Coordinates of C-alpha atoms and ligand atoms in Angstrom, one line a residue:
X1 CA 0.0 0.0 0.0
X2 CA 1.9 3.5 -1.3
X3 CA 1.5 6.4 0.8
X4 CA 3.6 8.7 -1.5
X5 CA 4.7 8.7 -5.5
X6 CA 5.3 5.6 -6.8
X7 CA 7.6 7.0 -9.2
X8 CA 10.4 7.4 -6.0
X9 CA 10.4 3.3 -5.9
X10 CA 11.4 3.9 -9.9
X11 CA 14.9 3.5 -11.3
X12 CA 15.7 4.9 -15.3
X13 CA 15.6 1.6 -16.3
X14 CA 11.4 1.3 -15.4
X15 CA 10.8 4.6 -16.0
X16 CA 11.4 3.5 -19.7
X17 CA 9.6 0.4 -19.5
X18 CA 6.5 2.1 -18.1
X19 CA 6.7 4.9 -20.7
X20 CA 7.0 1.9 -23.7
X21 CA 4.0 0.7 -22.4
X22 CA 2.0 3.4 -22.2
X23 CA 3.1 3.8 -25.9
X24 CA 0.4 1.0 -27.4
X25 CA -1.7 2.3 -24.9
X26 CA -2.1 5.3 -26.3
X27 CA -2.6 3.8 -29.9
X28 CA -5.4 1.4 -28.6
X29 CA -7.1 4.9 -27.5
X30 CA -6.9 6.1 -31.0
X31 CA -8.0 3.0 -32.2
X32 CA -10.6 2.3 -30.1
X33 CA -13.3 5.3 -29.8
X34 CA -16.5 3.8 -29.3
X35 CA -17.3 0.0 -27.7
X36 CA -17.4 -1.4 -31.3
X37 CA -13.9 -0.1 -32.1
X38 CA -12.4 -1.4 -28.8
X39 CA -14.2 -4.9 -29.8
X40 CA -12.6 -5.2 -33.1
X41 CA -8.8 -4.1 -31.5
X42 CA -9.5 -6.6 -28.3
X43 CA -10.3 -9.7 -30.8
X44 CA -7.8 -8.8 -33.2
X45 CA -4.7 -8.6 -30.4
X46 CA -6.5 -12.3 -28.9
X47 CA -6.2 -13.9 -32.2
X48 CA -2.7 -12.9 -32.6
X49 CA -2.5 -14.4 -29.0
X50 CA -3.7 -17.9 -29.7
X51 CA -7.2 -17.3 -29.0
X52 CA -9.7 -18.6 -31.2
X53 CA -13.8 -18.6 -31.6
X54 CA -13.5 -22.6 -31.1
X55 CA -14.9 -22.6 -27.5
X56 CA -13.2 -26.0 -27.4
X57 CA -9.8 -24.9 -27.0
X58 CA -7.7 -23.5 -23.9
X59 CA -8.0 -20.0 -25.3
X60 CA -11.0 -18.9 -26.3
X61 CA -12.9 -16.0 -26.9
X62 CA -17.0 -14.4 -27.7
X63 CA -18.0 -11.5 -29.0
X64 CA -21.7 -10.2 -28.0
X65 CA -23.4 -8.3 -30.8
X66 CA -20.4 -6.5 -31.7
X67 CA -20.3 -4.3 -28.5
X68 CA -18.6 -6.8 -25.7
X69 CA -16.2 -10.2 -25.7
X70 CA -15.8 -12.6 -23.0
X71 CA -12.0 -14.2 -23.1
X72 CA -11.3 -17.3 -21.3
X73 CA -8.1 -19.2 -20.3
X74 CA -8.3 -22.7 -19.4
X75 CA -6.6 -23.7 -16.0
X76 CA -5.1 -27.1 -14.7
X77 CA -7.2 -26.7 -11.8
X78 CA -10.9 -27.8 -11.7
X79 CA -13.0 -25.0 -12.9
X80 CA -16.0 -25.8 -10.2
X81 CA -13.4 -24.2 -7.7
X82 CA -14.2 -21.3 -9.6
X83 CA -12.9 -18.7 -12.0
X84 CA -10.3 -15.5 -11.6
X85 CA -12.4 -12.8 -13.2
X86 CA -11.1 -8.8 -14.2
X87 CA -14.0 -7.1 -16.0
X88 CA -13.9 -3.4 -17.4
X89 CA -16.0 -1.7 -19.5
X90 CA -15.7 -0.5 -23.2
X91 CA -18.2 2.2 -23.1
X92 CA -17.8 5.9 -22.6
X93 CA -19.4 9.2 -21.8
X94 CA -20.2 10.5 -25.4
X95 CA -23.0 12.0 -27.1
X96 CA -24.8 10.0 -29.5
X97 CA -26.9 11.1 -32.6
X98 CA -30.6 11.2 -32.1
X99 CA -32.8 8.9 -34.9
X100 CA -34.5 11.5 -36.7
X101 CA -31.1 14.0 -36.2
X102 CA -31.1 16.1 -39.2
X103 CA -32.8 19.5 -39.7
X104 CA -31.8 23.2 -40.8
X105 CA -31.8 26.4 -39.2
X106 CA -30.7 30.0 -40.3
X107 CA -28.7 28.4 -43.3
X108 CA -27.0 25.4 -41.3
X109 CA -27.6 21.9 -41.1
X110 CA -27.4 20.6 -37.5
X111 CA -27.4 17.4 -36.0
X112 CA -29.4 16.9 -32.4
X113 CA -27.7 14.5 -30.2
X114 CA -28.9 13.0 -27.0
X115 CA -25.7 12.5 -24.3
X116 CA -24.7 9.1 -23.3
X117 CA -23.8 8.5 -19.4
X118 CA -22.9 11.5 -16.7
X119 CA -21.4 14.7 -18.7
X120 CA -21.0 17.9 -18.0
X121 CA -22.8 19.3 -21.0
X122 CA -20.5 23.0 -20.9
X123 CA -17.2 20.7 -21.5
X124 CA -18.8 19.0 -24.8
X125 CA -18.7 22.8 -27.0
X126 CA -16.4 24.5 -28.3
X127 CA -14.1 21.2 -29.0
X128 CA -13.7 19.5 -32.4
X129 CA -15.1 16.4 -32.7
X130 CA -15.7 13.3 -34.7
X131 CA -18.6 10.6 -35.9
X132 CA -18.1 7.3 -35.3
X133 CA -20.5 4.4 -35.8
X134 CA -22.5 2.0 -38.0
X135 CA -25.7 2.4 -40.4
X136 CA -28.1 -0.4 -41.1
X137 CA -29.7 0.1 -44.2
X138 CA -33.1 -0.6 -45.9
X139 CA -31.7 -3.7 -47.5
X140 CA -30.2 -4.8 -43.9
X141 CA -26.2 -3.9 -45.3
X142 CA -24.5 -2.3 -42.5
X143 CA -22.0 0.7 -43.1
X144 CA -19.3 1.7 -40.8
X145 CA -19.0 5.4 -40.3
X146 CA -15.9 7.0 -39.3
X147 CA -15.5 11.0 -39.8
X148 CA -12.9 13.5 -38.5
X149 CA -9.8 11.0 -37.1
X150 CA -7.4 11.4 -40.4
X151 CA -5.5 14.3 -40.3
X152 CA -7.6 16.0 -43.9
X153 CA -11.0 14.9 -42.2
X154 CA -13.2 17.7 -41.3
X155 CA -14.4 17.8 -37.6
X156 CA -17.5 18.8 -36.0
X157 CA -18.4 21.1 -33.2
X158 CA -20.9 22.3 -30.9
X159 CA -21.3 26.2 -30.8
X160 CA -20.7 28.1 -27.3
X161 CA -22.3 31.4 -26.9
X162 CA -20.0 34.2 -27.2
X163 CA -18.6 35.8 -24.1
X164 CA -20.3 39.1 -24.8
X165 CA -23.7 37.9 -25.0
X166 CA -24.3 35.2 -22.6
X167 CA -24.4 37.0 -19.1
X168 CA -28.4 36.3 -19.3
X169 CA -28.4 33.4 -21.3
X170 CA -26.1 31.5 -19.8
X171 CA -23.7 33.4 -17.3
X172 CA -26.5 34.1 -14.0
X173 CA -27.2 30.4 -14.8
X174 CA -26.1 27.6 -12.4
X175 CA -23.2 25.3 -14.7
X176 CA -25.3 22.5 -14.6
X177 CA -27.8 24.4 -16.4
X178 CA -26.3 26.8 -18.8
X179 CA -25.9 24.3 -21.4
X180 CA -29.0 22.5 -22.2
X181 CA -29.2 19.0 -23.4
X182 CA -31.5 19.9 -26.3
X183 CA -28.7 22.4 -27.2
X184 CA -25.9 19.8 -28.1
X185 CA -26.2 20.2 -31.5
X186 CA -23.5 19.3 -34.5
X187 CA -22.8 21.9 -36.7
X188 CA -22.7 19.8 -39.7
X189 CA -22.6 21.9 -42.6
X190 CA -23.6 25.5 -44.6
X191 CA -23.7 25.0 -48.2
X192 CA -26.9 25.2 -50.6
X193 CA -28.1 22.6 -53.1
X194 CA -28.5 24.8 -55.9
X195 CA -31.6 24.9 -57.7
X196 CA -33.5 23.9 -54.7
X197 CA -35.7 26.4 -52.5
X198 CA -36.5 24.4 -49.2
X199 CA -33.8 23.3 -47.2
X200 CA -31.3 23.6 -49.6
X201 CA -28.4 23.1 -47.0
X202 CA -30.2 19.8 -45.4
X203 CA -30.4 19.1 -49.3
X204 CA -26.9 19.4 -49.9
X205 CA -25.6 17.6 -47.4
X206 CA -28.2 14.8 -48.0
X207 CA -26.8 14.6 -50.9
X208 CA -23.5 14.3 -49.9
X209 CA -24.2 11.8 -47.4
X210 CA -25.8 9.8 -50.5
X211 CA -22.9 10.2 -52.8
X212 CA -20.3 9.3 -50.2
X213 CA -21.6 7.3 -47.8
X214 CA -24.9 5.7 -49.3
X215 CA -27.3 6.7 -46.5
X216 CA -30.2 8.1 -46.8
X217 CA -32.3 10.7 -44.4
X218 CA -34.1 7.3 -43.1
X219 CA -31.0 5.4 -42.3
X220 CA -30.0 7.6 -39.2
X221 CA -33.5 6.3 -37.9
X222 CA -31.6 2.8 -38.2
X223 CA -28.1 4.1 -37.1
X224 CA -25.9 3.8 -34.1
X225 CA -23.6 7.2 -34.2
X226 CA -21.7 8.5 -31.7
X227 CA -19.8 12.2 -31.4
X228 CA -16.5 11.8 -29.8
X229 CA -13.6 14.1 -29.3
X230 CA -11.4 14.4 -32.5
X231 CA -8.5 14.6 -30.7
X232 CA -5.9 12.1 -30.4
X233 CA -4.1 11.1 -27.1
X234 CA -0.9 12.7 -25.9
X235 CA 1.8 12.7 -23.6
X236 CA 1.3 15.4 -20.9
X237 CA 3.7 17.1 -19.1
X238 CA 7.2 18.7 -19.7
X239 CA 8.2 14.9 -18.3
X240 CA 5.8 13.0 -20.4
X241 CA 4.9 11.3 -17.1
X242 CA 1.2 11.5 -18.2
X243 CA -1.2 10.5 -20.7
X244 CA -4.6 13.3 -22.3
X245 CA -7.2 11.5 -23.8
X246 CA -10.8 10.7 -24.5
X247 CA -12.4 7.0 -22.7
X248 CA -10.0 6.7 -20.4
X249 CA -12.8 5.3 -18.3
X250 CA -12.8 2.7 -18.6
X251 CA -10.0 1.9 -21.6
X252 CA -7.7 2.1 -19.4
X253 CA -8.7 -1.2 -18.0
X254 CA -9.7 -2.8 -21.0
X255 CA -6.4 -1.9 -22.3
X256 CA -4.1 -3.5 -18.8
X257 CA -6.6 -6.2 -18.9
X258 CA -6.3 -7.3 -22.7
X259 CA -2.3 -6.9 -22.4
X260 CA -1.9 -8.4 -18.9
X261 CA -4.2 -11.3 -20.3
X262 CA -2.5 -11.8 -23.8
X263 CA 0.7 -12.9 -21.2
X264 CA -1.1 -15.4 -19.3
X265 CA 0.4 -19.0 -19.4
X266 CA -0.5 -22.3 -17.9
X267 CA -3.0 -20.9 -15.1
X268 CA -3.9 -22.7 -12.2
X269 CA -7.0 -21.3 -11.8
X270 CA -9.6 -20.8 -15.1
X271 CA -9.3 -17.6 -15.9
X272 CA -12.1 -15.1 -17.8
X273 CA -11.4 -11.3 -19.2
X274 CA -14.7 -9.6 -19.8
X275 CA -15.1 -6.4 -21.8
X276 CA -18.5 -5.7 -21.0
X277 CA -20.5 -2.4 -22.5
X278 CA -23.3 0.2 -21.0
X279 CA -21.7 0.5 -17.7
X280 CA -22.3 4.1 -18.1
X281 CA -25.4 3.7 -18.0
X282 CA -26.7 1.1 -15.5
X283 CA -25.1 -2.0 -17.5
X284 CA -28.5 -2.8 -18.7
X285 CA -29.2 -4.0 -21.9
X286 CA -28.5 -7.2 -23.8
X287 CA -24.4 -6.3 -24.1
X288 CA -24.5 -4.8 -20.6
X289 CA -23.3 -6.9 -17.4
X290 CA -26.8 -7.9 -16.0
X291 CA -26.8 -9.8 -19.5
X292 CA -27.3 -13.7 -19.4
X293 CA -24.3 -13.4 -22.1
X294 CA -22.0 -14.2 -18.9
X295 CA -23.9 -17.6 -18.5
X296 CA -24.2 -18.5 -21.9
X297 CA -20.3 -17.8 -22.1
X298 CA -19.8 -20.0 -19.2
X299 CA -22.3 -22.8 -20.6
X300 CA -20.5 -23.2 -24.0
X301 CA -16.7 -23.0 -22.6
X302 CA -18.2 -26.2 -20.3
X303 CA -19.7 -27.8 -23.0
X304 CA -16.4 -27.0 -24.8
X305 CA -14.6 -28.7 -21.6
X306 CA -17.5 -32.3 -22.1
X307 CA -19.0 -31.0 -18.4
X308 CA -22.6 -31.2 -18.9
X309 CA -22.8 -27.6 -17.7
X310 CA -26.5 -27.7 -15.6
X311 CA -27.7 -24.7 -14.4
X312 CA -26.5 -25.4 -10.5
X313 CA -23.0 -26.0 -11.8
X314 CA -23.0 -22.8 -13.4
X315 CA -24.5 -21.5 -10.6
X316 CA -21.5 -22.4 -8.0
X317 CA -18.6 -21.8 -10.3
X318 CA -19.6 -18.4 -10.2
X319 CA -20.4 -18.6 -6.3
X320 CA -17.1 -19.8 -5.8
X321 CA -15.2 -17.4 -8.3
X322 CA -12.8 -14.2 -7.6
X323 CA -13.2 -10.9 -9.3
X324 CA -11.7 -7.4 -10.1
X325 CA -13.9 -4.8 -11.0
X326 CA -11.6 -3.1 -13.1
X327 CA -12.6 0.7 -13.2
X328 CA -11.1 3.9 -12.6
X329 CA -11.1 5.8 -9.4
X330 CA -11.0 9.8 -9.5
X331 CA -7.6 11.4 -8.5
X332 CA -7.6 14.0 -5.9
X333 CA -7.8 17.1 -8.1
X334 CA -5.2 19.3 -7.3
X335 CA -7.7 23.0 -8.2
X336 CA -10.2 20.9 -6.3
X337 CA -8.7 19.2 -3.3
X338 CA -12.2 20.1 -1.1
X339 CA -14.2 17.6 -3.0
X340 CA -11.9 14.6 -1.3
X341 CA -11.2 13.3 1.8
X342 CA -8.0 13.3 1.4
X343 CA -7.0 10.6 3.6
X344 CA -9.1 7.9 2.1
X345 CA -8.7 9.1 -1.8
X346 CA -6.2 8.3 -4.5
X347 CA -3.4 9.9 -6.1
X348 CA -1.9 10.0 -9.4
X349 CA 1.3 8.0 -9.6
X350 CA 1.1 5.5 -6.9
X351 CA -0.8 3.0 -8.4
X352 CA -4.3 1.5 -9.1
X353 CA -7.1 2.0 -6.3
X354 CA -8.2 -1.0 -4.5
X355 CA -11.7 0.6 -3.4
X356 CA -13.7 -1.9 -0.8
X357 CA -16.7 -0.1 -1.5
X358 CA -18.2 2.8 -4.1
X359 CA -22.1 3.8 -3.7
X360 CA -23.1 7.2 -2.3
X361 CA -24.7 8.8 1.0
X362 CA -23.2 5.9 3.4
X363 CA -22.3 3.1 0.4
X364 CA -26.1 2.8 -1.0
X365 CA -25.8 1.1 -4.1
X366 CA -22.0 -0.6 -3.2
X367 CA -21.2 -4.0 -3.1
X368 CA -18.5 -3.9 0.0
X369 CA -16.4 -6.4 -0.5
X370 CA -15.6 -8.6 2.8
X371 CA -12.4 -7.8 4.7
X372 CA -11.5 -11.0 4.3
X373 CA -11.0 -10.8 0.1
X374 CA -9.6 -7.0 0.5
X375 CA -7.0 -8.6 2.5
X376 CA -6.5 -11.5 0.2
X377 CA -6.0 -8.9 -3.1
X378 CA -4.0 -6.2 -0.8
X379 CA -1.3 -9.3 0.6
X380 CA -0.9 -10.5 -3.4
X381 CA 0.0 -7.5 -4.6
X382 CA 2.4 -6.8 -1.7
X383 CA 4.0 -10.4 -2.1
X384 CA 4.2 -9.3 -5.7
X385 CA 5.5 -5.9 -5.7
X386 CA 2.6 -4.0 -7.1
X387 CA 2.5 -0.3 -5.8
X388 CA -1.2 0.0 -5.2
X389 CA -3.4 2.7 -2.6
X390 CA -6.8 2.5 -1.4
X391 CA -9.0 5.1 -1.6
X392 CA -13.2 6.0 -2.0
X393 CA -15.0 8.2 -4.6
X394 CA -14.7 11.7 -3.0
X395 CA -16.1 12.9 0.4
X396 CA -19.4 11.1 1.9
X397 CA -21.9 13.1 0.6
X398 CA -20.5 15.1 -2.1
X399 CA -21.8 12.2 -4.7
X400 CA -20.8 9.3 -5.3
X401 CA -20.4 6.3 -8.1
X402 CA -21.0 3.2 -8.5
X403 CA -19.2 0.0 -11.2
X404 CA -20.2 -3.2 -12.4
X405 CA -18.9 -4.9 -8.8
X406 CA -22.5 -4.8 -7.4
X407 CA -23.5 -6.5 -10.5
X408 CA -21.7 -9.4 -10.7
X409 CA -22.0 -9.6 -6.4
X410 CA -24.9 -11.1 -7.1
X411 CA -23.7 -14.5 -8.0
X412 CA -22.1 -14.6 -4.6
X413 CA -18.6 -14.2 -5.9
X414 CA -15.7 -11.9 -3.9
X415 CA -15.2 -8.8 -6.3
X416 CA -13.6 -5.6 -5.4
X417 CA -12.7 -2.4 -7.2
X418 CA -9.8 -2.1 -8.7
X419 CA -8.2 0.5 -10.9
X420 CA -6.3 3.4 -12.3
X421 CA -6.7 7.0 -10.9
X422 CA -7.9 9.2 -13.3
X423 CA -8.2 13.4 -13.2
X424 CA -11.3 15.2 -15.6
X425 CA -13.5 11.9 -15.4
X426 CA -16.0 12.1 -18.0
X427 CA -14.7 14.8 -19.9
X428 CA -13.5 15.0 -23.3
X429 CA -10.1 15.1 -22.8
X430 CA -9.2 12.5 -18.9
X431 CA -6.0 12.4 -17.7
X432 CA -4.0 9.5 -16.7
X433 CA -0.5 8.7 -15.3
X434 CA 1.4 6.2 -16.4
X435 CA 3.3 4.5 -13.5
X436 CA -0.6 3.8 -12.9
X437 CA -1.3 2.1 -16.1
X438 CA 1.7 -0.2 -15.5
X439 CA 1.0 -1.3 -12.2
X440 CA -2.8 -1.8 -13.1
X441 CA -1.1 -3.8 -15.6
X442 CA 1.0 -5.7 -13.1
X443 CA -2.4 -6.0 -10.7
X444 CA -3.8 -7.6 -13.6
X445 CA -1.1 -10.4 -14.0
X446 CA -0.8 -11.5 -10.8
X447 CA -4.3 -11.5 -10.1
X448 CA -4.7 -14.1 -12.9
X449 CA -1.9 -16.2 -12.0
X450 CA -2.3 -16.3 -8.2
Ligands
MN1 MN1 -15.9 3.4 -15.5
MN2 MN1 -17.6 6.3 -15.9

C-alpha cells in the first residue's frame, strides 16, 4: 500500500519500460473510440495471442453483438473451484446522434444528439469532434461510419455562446444548467443545393451523405452514431509522465486487462477477461453486465470442456469465483482538493485504487467487499511488488459512483474495485498517469496467476 509517488520506488531503467508501455496504450485509445472499435482491437490482439472462436480450445474467446467479448483461459485446476475474473467496461461518456437527427436552421444543417452517461454538457462545446458508428440500411447492409480521425477529415463542433452575449443566457445560470441538453447540437454543414428552395443546405448535405456514404435521411433512424472528441491522445507534461485522452474510463482497464491477459500462461486457476459495454449507463441491456451473455459464455466453454454444464453448476462456479472490477477511481484534483477526503482518496502515480466499497450517502448502491478478500488482493499485490493505494470516490456526501462490482455480487462471488486513478473523469479530454497504467497492468497479472 503507497503512501507517496510511486515513481520514488522507480529507477531509469522502469521509467522507460513504463513509458514503452503506455506507448500502445495510447494507440489502442486512438484506435478504439467507441465499444465497437475497442471490440474489433481486443479480438484482433486475442487472435494474434492464440485465441480462437473454437470454444473448445484452452484459449477462447466471444463476441456479444459487436459491443462486448468474454475471453477465457483454461486452468489445470478444476474450474468448479471457480474462475479469476477482471472485468472493465468498453463504453464511454459520449454523445450520440438522435434517430431522426437532421434538420436546418438560419442556413445550417445541424445534428441533435442526446448525451450518453454522466457529462457535464458545458465541457462538450467548443471542442472538435468526430462521428463514429454503423448504419443499417433498408436492405439490412451495414456501413461503418468514421468522420474527423485522419489528419484531412473535417471535424464537428458544438457552438458556445460568445462571451459578450451570454451573461443572461447562460452566465446568471447555475453550470449544470447553462448548457442544455437539447442544445448539443452538431454543426454539420452550410452550403446550398443549388436549384432547390426548401432546405437547400439539409439538401446538400443529404446529398453528400448519399454520394459518399450511401445513407439516406431514413437510415440515421436505423443508425448507431456516436460524437466523440477528434482529438488524439498525448503525452502530458514537460516529463511525459502522463497521458490526455478521451475514454480513459474505462480503456484504461480494457487496455491493462487485454495486455496483462494476452501474457497469461499455464493458469492454475480458469481464468475469464470480460469487456462488458453500458456500464455508463446502468449496465442494462443485452451487451450490458446484467446480461445472461455471462452464462451463456460459461455454458459453452463447459460444454467445450465435455461438463454437462446444468444450471447449478453454473450457478457455484460463479459462487465460488474471484473478481476485479476493473474501473477507474478519480484522483484528488489538485484545483479541487475540497471535493476529497484526502485521507481515504487516490493519487496519481502510486498505483491502481483498490476501493472496498463505491455507492453514495453511506455506500447505497456498493457491493463492499468482505475484509477477508480486500486482505487477500491487498497481501498478493504486496507479495508481488505492485505499488497500489486505497481510496473512496470523493467525500461522503458530495456524490458518489457506482461500477459493475455490485452486478456481478450477485452471484455470490468476492469482487472488489480495482483501478487506475484518473483526473477530468468524463470529460473530453481525462487524464492519466502512467506509472498507474503499469502497475494496473502488473495487478492484472498476478491477479490471474495467483
Ligand atoms: Mn468506469
Ligand atoms: Mn464512468
Amino acid at each position: 500500500m503507497q503512501r507517496q509517488s510511486g515513481w520514488k520506488l522507480k529507477t531509469k531503467e522502469d521509467i522507460k519500460e513504463i513509458y514503452a508501455f503506455a506507448e500502445g496504450y495510447k494507440d489502442f485509445l486512438d484506435r478504439a473510440k467507441t465499444e465497437r472499435e475497442a471490440v474489433r482491437c481486443i479480438t484482433g490482439s486475442l487472435g494474434e495471442n492464440g485465441f480462437t472462436t473454437d470454444l473448445t480450445k484452452d484459449r477462447a474467446f466471444a463476441v456479444n453483438r459487436g459491443k462486448e467479448v468474454m475471453a477465457y483461459i483454461r486452468g489445470s485446476g478444476d474450474i468448479a473451484e471457480g474462475l479469476n475474473i477482471v472485468v472493465a467496461h468498453l463504453d464511454a461518456p459520449r454523445l450520440d446522434l438522435k434517430q431522426n437527427p437532421l434538420y436546418e436552421d438560419v442556413d445550417l444543417a445541424l445534428l441533435r444528439t442526446h448525451y450518453y452517461g454522466g457529462i457535464k454538457k458545458y465541457q462538450w462545446v467548443a471542442c472538435p469532434l468526430a462521428i463514429h458508428g454503423v448504419v443499417v440500411k433498408a436492405d439490412g447492409a451495414t456501413v461503418d461510419i468514421c468522420i474527423g480521425e485522419k489528419d484531412d477529415d473535417p471535424v464537428f463542433l458544438i457552438d458556445d455562446l460568445l462571451p459578450h452575449l451570454s451573461r443572461k443566457t447562460q452566465d446568471e445560470k447555475k453550470l449544470a444548467d447553462a448548457i442544455d441538453g437539447e442544445k448539443l447540437v452538431l454543426l454539420f454543414g452550410s452550403l446550398p443545393l443549388t436549384g432547390t428552395e426548401r432546405e437547400p443546405v439539409k439538401q446538400y448535405v443529404l446529398k453528400m451523405l448519399k454520394d459518399f456514404h450511401d445513407i439516406s435521411e431514413d437510415d440515421f433512424i436505423t443508425a448507431e452514431l456516436e460524437v466523440v472528441p477528434a482529438f488524439k491522445a498525448r503525452d502530458v507534461g514537460i516529463d511525459r509522465s502522463m497521458i490526455g485522452a478521451y475514454g480513459q474510463d474505462d480503456r484504461v482497464s480494457a487496455y491493462t486487462l487485454l495486455k496483462a491477459f494476452c501474457g497469461i500462461r499455464d493458469p492454475k486457476r480458469h481464468c475469464l477477461a470480460i469487456f462488458t459495454d453500458k456500464e455508463e449507463i446502468g449496465s442494462e441491456g443485452a451487451t450490458g453486465i446484467r446480461s445472461a451473455f455471462l452464462k451463456v459464455f460459461l455454458d459453452d466453454i463447459m460444454a467445450g470442456m465435455g461438463i454437462k454444464a446444468d444450471e447449478a453448476l453454473v450457478r457455484k462456479v460463479l459462487f465460488r469465483s474471484k473478481a476485479l472490477s476493473a474501473d477507474v477511481n478519480g484522483a484528488v484534483d489538485p484545483t479541487f482538493q475540497e471535493a476529497h477526503e484526502k485521507q481515504n482518496a487516490c493519487y496519481l502515480g502510486r498505483g491502481p485504487c483498490v476501493t472496498k466499497y463505491t455507492g453514495h450517502m453511506g455506500k447505497i448502491g456498493a457491493s463492499d467487499a468482505s475484509a477477508e478478500y480486500t486482505g487477500e488482493i491487498a497481501r498478493l499485490f504486496n507479495k508481488e511488488g505492485v505499488i497500489w493505494q486505497t481510496g473512496e470516490l470523493g467525500k461522503i456526501d458530495e456524490g458518489g459512483g457506482g461500477t459493475v462490482a455490485k452486478h456481478l455480487a450477485v452471484y455470490g462471488m468476492d469482487i472488489i474495485d480495482c483501478g487506475a486513478p484518473i483526473l477530468t473523469m468524463h470529460s473530453p479530454y481525462e487524464l492519466s498517469n502512467k506509472l498507474d497504467i503499469f502497475e494496473t497492468y502488473r495487478a492484472f497479472q498476478v491477479f490471474f496467476a495467483a
